[in-house]
Tab-separated table of C-alpha atoms in Angstrom:
chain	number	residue	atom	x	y	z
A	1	UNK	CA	-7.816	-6.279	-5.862
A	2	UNK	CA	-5.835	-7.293	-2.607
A	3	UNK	CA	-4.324	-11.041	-2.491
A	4	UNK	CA	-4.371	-13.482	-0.862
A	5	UNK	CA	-3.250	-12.542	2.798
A	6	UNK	CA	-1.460	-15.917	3.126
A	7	UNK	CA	1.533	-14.183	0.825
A	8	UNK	CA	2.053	-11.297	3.691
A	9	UNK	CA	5.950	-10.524	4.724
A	10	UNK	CA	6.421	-9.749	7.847
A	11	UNK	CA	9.648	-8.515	9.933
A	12	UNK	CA	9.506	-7.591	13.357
A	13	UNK	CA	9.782	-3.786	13.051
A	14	UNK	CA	6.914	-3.664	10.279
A	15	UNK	CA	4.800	-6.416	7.988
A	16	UNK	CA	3.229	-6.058	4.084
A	17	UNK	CA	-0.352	-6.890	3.840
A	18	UNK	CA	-2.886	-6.276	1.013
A	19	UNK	CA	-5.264	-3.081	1.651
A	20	UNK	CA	-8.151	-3.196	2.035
A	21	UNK	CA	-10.732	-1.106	0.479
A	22	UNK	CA	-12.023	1.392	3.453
A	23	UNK	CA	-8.284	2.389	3.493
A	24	UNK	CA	-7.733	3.896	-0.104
A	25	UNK	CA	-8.189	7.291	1.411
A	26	UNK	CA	-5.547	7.027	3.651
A	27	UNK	CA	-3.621	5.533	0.946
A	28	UNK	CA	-4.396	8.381	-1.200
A	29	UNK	CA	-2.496	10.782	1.227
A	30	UNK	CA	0.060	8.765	1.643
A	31	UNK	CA	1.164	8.777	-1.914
A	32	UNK	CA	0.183	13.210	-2.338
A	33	UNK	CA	2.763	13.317	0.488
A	34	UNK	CA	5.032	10.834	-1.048
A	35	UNK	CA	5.604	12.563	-4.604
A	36	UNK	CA	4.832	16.194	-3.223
A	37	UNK	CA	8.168	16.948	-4.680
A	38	UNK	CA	8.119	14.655	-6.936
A	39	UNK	CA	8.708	17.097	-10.805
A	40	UNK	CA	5.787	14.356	-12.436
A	41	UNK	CA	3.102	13.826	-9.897
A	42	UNK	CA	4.202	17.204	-8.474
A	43	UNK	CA	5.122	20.354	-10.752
A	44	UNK	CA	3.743	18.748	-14.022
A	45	UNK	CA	0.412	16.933	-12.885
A	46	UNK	CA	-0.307	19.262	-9.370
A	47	UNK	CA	0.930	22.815	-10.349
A	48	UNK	CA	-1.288	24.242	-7.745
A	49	UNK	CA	-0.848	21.696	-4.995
A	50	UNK	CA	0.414	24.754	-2.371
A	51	UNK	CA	-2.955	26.473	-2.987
A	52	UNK	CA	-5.499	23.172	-2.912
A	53	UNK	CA	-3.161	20.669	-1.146
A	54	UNK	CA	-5.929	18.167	0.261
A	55	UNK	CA	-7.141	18.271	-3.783
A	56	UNK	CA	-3.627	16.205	-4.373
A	57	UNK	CA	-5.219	13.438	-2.781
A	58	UNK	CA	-8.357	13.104	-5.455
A	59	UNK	CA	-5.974	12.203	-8.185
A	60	UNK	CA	-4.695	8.958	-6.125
A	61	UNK	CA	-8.091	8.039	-4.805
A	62	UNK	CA	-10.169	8.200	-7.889
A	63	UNK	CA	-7.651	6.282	-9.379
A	64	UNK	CA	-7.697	3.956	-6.726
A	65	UNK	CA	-11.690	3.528	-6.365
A	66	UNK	CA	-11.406	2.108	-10.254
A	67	UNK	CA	-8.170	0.304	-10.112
A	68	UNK	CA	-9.405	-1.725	-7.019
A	69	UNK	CA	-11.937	-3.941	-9.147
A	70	UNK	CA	-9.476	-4.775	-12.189
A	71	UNK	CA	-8.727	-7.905	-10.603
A	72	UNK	CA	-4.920	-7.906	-11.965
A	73	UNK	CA	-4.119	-4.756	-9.410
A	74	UNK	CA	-2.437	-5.573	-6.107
A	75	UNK	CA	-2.494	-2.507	-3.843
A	76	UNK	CA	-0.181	-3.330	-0.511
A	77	UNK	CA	0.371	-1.613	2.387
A	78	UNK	CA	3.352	-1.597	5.090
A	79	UNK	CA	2.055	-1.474	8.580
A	80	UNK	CA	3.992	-0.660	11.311
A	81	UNK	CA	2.803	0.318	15.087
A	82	UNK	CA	3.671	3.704	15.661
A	83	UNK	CA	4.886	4.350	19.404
A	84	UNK	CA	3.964	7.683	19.323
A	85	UNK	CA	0.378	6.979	19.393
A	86	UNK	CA	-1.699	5.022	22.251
A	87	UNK	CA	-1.153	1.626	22.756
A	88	UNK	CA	1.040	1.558	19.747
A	89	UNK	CA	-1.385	1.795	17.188
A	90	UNK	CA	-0.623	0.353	13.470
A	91	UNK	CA	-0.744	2.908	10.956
A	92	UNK	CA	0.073	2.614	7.231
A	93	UNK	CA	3.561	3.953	6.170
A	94	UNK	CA	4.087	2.971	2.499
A	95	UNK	CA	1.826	1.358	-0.344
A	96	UNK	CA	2.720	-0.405	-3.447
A	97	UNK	CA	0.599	-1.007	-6.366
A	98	UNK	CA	1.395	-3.861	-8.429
A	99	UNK	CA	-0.223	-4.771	-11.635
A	100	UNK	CA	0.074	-8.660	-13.437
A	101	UNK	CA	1.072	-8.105	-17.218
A	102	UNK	CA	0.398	-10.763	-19.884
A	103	UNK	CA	-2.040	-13.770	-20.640
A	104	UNK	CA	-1.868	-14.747	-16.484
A	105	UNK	CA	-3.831	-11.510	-16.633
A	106	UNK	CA	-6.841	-13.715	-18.169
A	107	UNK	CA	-6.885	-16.275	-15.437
A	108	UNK	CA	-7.070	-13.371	-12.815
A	109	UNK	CA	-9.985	-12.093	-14.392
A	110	UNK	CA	-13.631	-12.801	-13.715
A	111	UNK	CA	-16.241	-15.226	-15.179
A	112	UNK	CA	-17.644	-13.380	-18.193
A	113	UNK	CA	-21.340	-13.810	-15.976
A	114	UNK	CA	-19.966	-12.884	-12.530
A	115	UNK	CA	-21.902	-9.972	-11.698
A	116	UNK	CA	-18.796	-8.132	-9.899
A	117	UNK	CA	-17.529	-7.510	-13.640
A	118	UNK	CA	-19.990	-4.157	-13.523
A	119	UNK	CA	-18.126	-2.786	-10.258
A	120	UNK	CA	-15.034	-1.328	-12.076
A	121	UNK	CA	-17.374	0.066	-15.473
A	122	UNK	CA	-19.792	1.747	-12.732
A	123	UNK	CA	-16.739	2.852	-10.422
A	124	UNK	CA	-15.375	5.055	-13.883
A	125	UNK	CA	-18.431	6.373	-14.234
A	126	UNK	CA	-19.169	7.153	-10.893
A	127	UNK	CA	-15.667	8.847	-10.010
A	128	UNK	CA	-15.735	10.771	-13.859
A	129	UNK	CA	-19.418	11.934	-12.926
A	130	UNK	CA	-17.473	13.173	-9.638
A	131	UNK	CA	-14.626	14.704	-11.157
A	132	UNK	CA	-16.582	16.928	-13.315
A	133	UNK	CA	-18.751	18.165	-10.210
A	134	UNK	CA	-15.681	18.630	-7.809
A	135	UNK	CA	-12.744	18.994	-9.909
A	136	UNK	CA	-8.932	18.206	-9.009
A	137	UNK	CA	-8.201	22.052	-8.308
A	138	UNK	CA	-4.254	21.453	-7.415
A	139	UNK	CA	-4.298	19.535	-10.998
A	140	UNK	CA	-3.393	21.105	-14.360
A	141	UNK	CA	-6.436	19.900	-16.235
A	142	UNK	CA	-4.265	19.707	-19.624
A	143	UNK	CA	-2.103	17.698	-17.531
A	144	UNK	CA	-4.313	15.263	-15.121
A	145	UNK	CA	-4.220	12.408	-17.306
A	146	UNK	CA	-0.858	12.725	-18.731
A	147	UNK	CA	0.279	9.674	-17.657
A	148	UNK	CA	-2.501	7.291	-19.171
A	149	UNK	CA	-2.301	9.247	-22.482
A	150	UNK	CA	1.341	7.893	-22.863
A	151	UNK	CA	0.333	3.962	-22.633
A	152	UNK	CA	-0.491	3.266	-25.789
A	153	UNK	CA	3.406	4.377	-26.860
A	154	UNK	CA	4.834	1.752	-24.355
A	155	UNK	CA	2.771	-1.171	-24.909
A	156	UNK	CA	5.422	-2.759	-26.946
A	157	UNK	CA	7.952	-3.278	-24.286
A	158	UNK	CA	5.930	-5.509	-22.955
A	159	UNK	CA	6.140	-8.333	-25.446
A	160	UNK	CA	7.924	-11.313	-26.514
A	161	UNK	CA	10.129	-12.866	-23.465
A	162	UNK	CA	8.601	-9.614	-21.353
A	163	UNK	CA	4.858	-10.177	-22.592
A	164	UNK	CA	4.036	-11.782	-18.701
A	165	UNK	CA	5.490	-9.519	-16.005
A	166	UNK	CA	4.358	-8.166	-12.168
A	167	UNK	CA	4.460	-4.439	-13.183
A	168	UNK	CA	5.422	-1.684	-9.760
A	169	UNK	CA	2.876	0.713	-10.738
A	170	UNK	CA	3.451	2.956	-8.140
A	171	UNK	CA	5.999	3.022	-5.033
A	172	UNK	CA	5.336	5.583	-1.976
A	173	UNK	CA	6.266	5.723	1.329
A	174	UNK	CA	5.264	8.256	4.203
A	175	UNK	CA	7.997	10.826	4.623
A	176	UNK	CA	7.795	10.141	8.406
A	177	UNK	CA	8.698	6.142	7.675
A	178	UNK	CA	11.458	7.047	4.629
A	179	UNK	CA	14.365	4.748	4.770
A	180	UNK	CA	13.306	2.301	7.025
A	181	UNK	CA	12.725	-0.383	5.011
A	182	UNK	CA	8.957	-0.263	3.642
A	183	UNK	CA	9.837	0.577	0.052
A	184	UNK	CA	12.302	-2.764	-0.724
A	185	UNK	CA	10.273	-4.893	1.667
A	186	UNK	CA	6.921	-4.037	-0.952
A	187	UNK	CA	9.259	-4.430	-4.251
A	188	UNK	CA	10.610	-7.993	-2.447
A	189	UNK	CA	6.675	-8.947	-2.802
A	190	UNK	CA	7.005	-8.740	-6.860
A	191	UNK	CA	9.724	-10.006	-6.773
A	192	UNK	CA	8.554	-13.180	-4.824
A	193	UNK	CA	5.656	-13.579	-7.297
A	194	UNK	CA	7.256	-13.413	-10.263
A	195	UNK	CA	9.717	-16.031	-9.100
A	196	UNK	CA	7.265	-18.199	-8.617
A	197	UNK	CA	5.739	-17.730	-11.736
A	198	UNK	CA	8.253	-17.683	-13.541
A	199	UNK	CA	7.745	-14.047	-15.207
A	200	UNK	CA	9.803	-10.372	-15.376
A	201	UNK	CA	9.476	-7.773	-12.960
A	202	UNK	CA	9.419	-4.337	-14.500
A	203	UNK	CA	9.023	-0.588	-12.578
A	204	UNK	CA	9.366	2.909	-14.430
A	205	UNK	CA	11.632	4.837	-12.210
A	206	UNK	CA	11.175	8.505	-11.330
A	207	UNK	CA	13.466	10.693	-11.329
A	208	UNK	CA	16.284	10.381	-8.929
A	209	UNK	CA	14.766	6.874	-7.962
A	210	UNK	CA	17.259	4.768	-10.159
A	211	UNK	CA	20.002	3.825	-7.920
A	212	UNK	CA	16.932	2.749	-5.838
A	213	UNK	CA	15.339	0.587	-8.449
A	214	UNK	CA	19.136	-1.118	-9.204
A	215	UNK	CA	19.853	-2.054	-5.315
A	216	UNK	CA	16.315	-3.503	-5.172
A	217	UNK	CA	17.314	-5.602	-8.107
A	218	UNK	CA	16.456	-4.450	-11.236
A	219	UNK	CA	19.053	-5.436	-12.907
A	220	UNK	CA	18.226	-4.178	-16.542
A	221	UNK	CA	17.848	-0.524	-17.891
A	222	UNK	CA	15.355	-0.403	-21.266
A	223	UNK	CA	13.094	1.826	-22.103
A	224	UNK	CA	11.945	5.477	-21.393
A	225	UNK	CA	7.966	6.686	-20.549
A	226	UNK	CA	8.480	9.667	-22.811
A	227	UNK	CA	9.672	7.688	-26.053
A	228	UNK	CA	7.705	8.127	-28.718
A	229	UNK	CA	7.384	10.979	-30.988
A	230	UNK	CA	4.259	12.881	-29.838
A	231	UNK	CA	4.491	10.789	-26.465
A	232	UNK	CA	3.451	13.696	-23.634
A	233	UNK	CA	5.471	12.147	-20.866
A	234	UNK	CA	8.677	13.779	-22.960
A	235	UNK	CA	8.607	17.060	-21.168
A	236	UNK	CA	9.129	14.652	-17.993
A	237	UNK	CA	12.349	14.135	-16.686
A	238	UNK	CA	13.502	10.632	-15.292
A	239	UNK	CA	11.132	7.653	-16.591
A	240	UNK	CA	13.496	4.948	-17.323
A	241	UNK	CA	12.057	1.373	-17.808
A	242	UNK	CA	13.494	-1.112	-15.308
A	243	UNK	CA	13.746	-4.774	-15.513
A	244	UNK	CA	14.561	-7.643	-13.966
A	245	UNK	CA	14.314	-10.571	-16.904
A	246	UNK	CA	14.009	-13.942	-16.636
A	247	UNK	CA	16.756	-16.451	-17.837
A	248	UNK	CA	16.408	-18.722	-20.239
A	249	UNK	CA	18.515	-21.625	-20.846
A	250	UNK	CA	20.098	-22.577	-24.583
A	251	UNK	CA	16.738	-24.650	-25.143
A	252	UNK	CA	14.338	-21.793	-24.210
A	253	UNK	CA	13.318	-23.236	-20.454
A	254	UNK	CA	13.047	-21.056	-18.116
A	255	UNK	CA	16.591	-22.073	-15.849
A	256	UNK	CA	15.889	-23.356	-12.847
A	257	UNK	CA	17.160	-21.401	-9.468
């Protein structure tokens, strides 16, 4: 779920908000136009993309219509007013999805009797009961869920110093709006909360996106999504597991900054 507005960045060409739910469809396109080109989200996952292109846009939303009510998503949006349109009207140019890691997790979650615990259970159901009648047609069904078939090989990464960490699930910007800033200003924001937490930040880069992932600050390469034997995400290219860890003094405190 969004956050608490009071933790928006602003600048004075464009400012990071949390979404809000009546815009995951615009979000949606954002990110099909985002990793159209992309060999993951693109060649592997939307083989047929050319021939159903407004189908990309399913696999983001559905995700997004479940993902919304785990209360330890973040979905953020960079809003900037476009002069082409009248009166300068704000429009979304990039989104970032961040996701809290780790035993924090728990106190994000909801009281075991608060009733908006059944929205994300009924949301799967509701957008698998959809997906069956109106299938992803640009999507290689073999290959839709590629990506949450390789979790379980990564869950250990996240454990020990790394067990608590703000997680960049996903990172697109608007071609239109590309290297203007959105993309590090919605990293800074995980950045900023893990800070003040006191916990790692950690991305999975795609390909061609590590240089990207360094300048923004990660400052540690570990990992890969495909590692695993049997781990699908191996016929992948890029995937390399980005951190930025926190430091630890010679008692075991987290150093202060």
């Amino acid at each position: 779920m969004a956050s608490d507005p009071s933790n928006n960045v602003s600048t004075k060409q464009f400012s990071i908000r949390p979404a809000t739910y009546s815009e995951l469809s615009t979000i949606a396109n954002i990110l099909t136009k985002a990793f159209w080109n992309d060999e993951l989200f693109g060649n592997i996952i939307h083989p047929n993309r050319n021939v159903f292109p407004e189908d990309n846009d399913l696999y983001w939303l559905r995700r997004a219509r479940v993902n919304w009510w785990d209360w330890s998503h973040v979905y953020l949006v960079s809003v900037i007013r476009d002069r082409d349109r009248a009166e300068g009207e704000a429009v979304i140019a990039g989104v970032a999805v961040w996701q809290r890691i780790g035993t924090l997790k728990k106190d994000m979650a909801l009281n075991i009797f608060d009733p908006r615990r059944l929205a994300k259970p009924l949301a799967k159901v509701a957008t698998d009961l959809q997906a069956r009648i109106w299938p992803n047609r640009a999507a290689d069904p073999g290959n839709e869920d590629i990506i949450e078939r390789s979790y379980h090989y990564l869950d250990h990464m996240w454990t020990g110093k790394r067990a608590d960490s703000w997680y960049l699930e996903c990172l697109g910007v608007h071609p239109n709006f590309q290297r203007q800033g959105h993309g590090r200003a919605l990293v800074r924001w995980g950045f900023q909360q893990a800070e003040m937490e006191g916990v790692s930040v950690s991305v999975i880069s795609g390909d061609g996106k590590e240089e990207f992932y360094r300048r923004c600050g990660f400052e540690t390469q570990d990992g890969w999504s495909g590692m695993g034997e049997g781990n699908p995400l191996r016929i992948a290219p890029g995937g390399l597991i980005y951190w930025k860890d926190v430091e630890y003094d010679a008692e075991g405190d987290i150093e202060s900054k």
